[in-house]
Coordinates of C-alpha atoms in Angstrom, one line a residue:
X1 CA -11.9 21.3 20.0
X2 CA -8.7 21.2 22.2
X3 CA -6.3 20.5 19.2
X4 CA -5.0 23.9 18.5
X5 CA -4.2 24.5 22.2
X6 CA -0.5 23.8 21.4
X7 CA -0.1 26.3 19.1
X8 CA 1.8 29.9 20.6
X9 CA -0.4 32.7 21.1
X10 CA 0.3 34.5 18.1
X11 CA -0.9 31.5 15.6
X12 CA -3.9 31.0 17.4
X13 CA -6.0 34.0 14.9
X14 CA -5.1 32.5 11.9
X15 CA -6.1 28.9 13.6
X16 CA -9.2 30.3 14.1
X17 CA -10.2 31.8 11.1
X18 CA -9.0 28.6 9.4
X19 CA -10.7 26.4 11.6
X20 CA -14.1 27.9 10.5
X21 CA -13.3 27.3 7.4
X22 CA -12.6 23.7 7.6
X23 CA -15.8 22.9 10.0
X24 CA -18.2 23.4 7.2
X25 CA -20.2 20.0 6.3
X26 CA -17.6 17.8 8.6
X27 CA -18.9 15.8 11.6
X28 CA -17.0 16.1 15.2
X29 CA -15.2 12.8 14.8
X30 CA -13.9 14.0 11.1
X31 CA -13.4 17.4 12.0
X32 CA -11.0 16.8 14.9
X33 CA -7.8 15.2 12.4
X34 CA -8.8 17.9 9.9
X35 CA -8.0 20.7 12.8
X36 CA -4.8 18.5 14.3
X37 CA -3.2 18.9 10.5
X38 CA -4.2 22.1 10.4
X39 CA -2.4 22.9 13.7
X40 CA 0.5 21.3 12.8
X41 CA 1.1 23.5 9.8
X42 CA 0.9 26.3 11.8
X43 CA 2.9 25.2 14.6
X44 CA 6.7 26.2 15.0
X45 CA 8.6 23.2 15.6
X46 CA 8.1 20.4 13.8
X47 CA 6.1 16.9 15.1
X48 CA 9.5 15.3 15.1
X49 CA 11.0 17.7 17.9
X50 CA 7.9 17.4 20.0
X51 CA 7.7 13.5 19.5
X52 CA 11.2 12.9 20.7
X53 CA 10.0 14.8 23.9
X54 CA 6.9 13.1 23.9
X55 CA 8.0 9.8 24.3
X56 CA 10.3 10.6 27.7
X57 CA 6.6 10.6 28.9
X58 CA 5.9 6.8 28.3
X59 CA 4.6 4.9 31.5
X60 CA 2.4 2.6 32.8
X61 CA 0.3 3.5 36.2
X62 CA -2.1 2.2 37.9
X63 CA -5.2 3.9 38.6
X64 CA -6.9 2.0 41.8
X65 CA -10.6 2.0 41.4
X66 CA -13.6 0.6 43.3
X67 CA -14.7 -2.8 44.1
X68 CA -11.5 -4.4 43.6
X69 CA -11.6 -2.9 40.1
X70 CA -8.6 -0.8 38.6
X71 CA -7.6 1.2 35.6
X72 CA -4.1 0.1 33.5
X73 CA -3.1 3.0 31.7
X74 CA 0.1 3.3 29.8
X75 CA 1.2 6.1 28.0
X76 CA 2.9 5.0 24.2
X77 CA 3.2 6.4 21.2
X78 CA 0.1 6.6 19.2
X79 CA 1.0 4.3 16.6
X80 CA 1.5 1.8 18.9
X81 CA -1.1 2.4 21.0
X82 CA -3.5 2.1 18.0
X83 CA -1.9 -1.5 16.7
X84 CA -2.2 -2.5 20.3
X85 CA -6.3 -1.8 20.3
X86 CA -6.5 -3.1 16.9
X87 CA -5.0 -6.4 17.1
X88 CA -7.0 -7.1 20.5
X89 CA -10.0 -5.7 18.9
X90 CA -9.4 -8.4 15.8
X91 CA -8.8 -11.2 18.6
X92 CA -11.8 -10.4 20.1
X93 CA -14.2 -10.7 17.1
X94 CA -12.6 -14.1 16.2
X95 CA -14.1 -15.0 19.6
X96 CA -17.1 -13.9 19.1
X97 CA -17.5 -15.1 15.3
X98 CA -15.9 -18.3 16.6
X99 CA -19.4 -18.9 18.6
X100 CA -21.5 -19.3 15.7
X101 CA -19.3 -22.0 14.0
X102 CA -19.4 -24.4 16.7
X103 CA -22.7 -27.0 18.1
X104 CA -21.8 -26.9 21.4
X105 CA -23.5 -25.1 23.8
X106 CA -23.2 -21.5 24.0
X107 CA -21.0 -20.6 27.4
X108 CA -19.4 -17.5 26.5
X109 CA -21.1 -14.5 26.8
X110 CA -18.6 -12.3 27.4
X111 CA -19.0 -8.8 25.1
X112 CA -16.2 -7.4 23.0
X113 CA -15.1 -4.9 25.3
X114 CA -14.4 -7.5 27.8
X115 CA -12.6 -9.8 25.8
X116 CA -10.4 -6.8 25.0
X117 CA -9.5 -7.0 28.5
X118 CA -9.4 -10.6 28.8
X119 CA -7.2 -10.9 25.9
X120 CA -4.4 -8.4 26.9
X121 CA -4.5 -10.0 30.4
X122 CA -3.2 -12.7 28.8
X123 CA -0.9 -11.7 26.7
X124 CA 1.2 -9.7 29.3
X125 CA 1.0 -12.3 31.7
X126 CA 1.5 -15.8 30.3
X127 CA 2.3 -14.4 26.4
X128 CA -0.6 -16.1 24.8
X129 CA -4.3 -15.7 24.5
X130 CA -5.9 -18.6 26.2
X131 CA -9.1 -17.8 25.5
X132 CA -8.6 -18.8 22.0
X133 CA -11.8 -21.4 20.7
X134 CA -9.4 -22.1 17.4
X135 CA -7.0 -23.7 20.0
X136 CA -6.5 -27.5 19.2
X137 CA -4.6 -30.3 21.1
X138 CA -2.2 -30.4 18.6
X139 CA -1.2 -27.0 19.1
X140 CA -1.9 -23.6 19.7
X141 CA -4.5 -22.0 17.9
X142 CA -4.6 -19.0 15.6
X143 CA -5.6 -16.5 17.8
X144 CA -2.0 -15.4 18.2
X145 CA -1.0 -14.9 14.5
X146 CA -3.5 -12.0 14.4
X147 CA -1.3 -8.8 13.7
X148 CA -2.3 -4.8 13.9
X149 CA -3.2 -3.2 10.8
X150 CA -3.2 0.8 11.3
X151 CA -3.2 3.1 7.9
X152 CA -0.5 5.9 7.2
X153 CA -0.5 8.4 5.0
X154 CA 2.6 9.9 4.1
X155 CA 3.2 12.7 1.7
X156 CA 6.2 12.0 -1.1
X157 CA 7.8 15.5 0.0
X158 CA 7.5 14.2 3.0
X159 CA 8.5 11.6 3.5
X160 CA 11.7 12.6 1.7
X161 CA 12.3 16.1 3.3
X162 CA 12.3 16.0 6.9
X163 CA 11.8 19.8 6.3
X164 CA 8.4 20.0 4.9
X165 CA 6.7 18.0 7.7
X166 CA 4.8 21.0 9.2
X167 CA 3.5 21.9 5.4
X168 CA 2.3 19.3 4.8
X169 CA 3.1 16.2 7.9
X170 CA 1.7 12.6 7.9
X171 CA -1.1 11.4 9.2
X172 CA -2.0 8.2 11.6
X173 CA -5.5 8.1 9.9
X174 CA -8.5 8.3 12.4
X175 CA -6.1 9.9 15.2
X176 CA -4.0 12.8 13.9
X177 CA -0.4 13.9 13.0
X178 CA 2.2 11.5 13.0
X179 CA 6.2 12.7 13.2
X180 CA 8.1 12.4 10.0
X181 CA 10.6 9.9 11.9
X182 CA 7.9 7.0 12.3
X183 CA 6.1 7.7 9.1
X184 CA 10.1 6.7 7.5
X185 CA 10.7 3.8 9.8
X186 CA 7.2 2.1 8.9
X187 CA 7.8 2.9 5.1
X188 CA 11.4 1.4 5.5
X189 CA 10.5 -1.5 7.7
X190 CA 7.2 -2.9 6.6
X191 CA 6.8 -5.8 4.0
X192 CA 3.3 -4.7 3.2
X193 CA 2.9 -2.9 0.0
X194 CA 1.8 0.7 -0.3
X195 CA -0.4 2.3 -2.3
X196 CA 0.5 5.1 -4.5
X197 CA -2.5 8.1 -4.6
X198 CA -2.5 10.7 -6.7
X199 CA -4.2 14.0 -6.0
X200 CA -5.5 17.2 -7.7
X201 CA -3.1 19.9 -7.0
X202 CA -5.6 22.1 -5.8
X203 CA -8.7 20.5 -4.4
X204 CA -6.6 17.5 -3.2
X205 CA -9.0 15.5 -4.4
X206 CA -8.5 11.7 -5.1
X207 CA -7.3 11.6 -9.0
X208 CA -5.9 8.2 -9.5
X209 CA -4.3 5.0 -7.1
X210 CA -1.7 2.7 -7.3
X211 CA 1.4 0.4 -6.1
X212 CA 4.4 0.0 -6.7
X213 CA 4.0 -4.0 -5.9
X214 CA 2.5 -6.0 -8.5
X215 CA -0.3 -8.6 -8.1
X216 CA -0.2 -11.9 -8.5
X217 CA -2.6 -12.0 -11.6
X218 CA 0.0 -9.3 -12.8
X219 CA 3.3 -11.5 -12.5
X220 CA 1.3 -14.6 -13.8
X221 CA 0.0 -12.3 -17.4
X222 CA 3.5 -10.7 -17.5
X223 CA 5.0 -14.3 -17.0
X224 CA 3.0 -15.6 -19.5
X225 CA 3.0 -13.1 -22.2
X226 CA 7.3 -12.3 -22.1
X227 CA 8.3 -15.7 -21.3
X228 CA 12.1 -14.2 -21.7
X229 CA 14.1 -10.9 -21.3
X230 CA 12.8 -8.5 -23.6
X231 CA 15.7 -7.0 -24.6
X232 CA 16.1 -7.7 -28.6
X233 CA 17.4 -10.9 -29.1
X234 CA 18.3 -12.2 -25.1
X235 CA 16.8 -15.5 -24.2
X236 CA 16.8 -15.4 -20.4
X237 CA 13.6 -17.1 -19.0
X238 CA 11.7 -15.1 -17.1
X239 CA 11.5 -16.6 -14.3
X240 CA 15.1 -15.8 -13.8
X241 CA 14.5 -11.7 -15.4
X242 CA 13.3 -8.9 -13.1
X243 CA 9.8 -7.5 -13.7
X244 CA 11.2 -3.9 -15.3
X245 CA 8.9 0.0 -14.8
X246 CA 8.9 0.7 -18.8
X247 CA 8.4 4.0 -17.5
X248 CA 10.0 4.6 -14.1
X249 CA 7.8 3.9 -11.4
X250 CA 9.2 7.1 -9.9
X251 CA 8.4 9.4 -12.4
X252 CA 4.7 8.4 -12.8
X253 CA 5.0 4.6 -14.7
X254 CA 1.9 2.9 -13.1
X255 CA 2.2 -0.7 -11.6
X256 CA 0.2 -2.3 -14.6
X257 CA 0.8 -4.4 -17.4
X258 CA 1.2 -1.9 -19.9
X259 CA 4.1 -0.8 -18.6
X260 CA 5.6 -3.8 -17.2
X261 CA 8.0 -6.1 -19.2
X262 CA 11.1 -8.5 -18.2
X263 CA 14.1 -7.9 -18.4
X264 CA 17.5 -10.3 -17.3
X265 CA 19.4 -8.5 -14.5
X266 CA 22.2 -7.6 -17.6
X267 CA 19.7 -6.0 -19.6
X268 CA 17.9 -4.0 -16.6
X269 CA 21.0 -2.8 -15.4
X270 CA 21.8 -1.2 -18.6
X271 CA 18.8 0.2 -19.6
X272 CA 18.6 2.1 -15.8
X273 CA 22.2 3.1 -16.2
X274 CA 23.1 3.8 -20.2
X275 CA 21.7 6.1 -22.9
X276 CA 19.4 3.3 -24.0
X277 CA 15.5 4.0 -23.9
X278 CA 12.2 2.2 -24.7
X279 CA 8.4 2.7 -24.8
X280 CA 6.2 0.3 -24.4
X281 CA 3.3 0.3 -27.3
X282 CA 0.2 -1.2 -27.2
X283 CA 0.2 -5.1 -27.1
X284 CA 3.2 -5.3 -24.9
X285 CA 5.4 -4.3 -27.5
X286 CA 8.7 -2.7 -26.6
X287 CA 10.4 0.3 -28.9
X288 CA 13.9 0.6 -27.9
X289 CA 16.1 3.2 -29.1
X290 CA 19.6 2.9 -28.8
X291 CA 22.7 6.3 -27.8
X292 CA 23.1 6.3 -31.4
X293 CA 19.4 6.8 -32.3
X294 CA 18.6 3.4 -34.1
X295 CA 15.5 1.7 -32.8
X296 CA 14.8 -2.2 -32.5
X297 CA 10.9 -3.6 -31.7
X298 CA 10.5 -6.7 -29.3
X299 CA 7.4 -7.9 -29.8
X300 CA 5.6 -11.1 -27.3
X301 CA 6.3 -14.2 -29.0
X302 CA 2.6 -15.5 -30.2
X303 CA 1.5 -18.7 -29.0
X304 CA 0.7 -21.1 -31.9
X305 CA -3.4 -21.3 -31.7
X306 CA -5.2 -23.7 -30.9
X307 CA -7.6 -23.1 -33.1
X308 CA -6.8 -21.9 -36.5
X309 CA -9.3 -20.4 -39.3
X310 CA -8.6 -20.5 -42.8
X311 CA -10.0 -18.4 -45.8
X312 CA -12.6 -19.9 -47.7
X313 CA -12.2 -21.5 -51.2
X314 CA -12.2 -19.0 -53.7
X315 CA -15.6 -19.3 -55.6
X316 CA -15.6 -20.9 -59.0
X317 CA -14.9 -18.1 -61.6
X318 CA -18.7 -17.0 -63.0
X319 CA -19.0 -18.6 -66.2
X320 CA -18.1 -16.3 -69.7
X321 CA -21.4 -15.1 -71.4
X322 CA -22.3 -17.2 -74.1
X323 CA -19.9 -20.3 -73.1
X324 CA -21.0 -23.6 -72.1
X325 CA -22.1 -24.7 -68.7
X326 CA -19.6 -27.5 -68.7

């Protein structure tokens, strides 16, 4: 493994030793981004630095090859360079599933790997994918809507403290390290929710996942249940409240419907900003306590049933001994 080349002389022992110690049970492929964190943590300057370098490297060349053949190579940074191969790797298997869902004759045999090329042929020359079989008279097809997907993991630290990114740096999963300065920009910049993991502060083990962004099935139960602000006594809809952390998101509230609740924009302003509190208790039931101590209960309006039961009669009243039957 060529990852821990980078490092100065002097790390290199202690690469080593750890190295060994990570190689246990991990295949090649696995092992490589285990070694390239490692590295980092060990490494003097920080990812940032040496990304800001990296990318006055960027370029395109062209490698000439034989029978009239050449290599395009272009040097970017990694993130991109993945979202490029992804989203021509998702065009390409549209292609290809596109060919079962059609009764004409089969004409296109061309494998994966060369629609890849095909496809960014395309693209950088005339800015759309013409081999696209979803392509209709009416319009372009949807071969071009197809976006990149690539998966980040960022540490909270982090992400926050440019500081720590050698300690513990992000990660472009499948491919290594990835500089503090990207790893904010996507978190600031993407509309795509993330998800929250929790791990064991030891074994780093997977404890418990989450989001901060609700589902839909979420909004529609919360929706359904508050039907108003649920601060005692307000009457603002919910559809014009804001979907409130009972217990701040930020210190550990999950993204779930026990601990979600509406509150109007008055009402969430001043339980984030006063002395007031709340818990949420089981059945969506919110305890608030006010700066002076008192508390007040908001409990979900019931809906009238649509079914109702009622007792039974009372039985007739057993008859005295000795009395008569009638």
């Amino acid at each position: 493994m060529d990852v821990g080349c980078p490092l100065p002389v002097d790390a290199r022992a202690e690469y080593d030793l750890l190295a060994v110690a990570t190689a246990d049970g991990l295949s090649p492929g696995r092992l490589r981004s285990r070694l390239a964190m490692l590295a980092e943590r060990l490494h003097p300057t920080t990812i940032t630095e040496r990304h800001h370098r990296g990318r006055d490297t960027r370029s395109v060349r062209i490698v000439t090859g034989q029978d009239g053949m050449s290599d395009l190579i272009a040097t970017l940074p990694t993130v991109l360079a993945v979202g490029i191969s992804d989203r021509l790797t998702q065009q390409a298997r549209t292609i290809v599933d596109a060919r079962g869902n059609t009764n004409e004759t089969l004409t296109d045999e061309r494998t994966t790997a060369q629609l890849r090329a095909d496809i960014l042929t395309d693209l950088l020359l005339t800015a759309a994918p013409e081999a696209d079989p979803t392509r209709t008279d009416d319009g372009p097809g949807t071969l071009g809507t197809i976006r990149a997907r690539i998966q980040v993991i960022v540490p909270a630290l982090t992400l926050l403290t440019p500081d720590r990114e050698n300690l513990d740096p992000a990660e472009l999963v499948g491919h290594g390290p990835l500089d503090a300065d990207t790893a904010r920009t996507l978190a600031d910049t993407t509309t795509l929710p993330w998800d929250r993991v929790i791990t064991h502060p030891i074994t780093g083990a997977v404890l418990h996942t989450d989001t901060y962004h609700r589902t839909t099935a979420i909004d529609r139960h919360l929706r359904a249940r508050d039907r108003h602000c649920r601060w005692p006594g307000c009457t603002v809809p919910a559809t014009r409240s804001e979907v409130d952390h009972t217990h701040d998101h930020a210190l550990g509230g999950e993204t779930t419907i026990t601990n979600l609740a509406h509150l109007c924009q008055r009402h969430h302003t001043q339980k984030q900003f006063t002395r007031w509190t709340v818990k949420q208790l089981p059945g969506g039931v919110l305890e608030w306590t006010s700066p002076t101590g008192r508390t007040y209960t908001d409990e979900p309006l019931p809906y009238s049933p649509a079914v109702r039961f009622l007792p039974d009669d009372p039985p007739p009243p057993d008859p005295e001994e000795g009395s008569p039957p009638f």
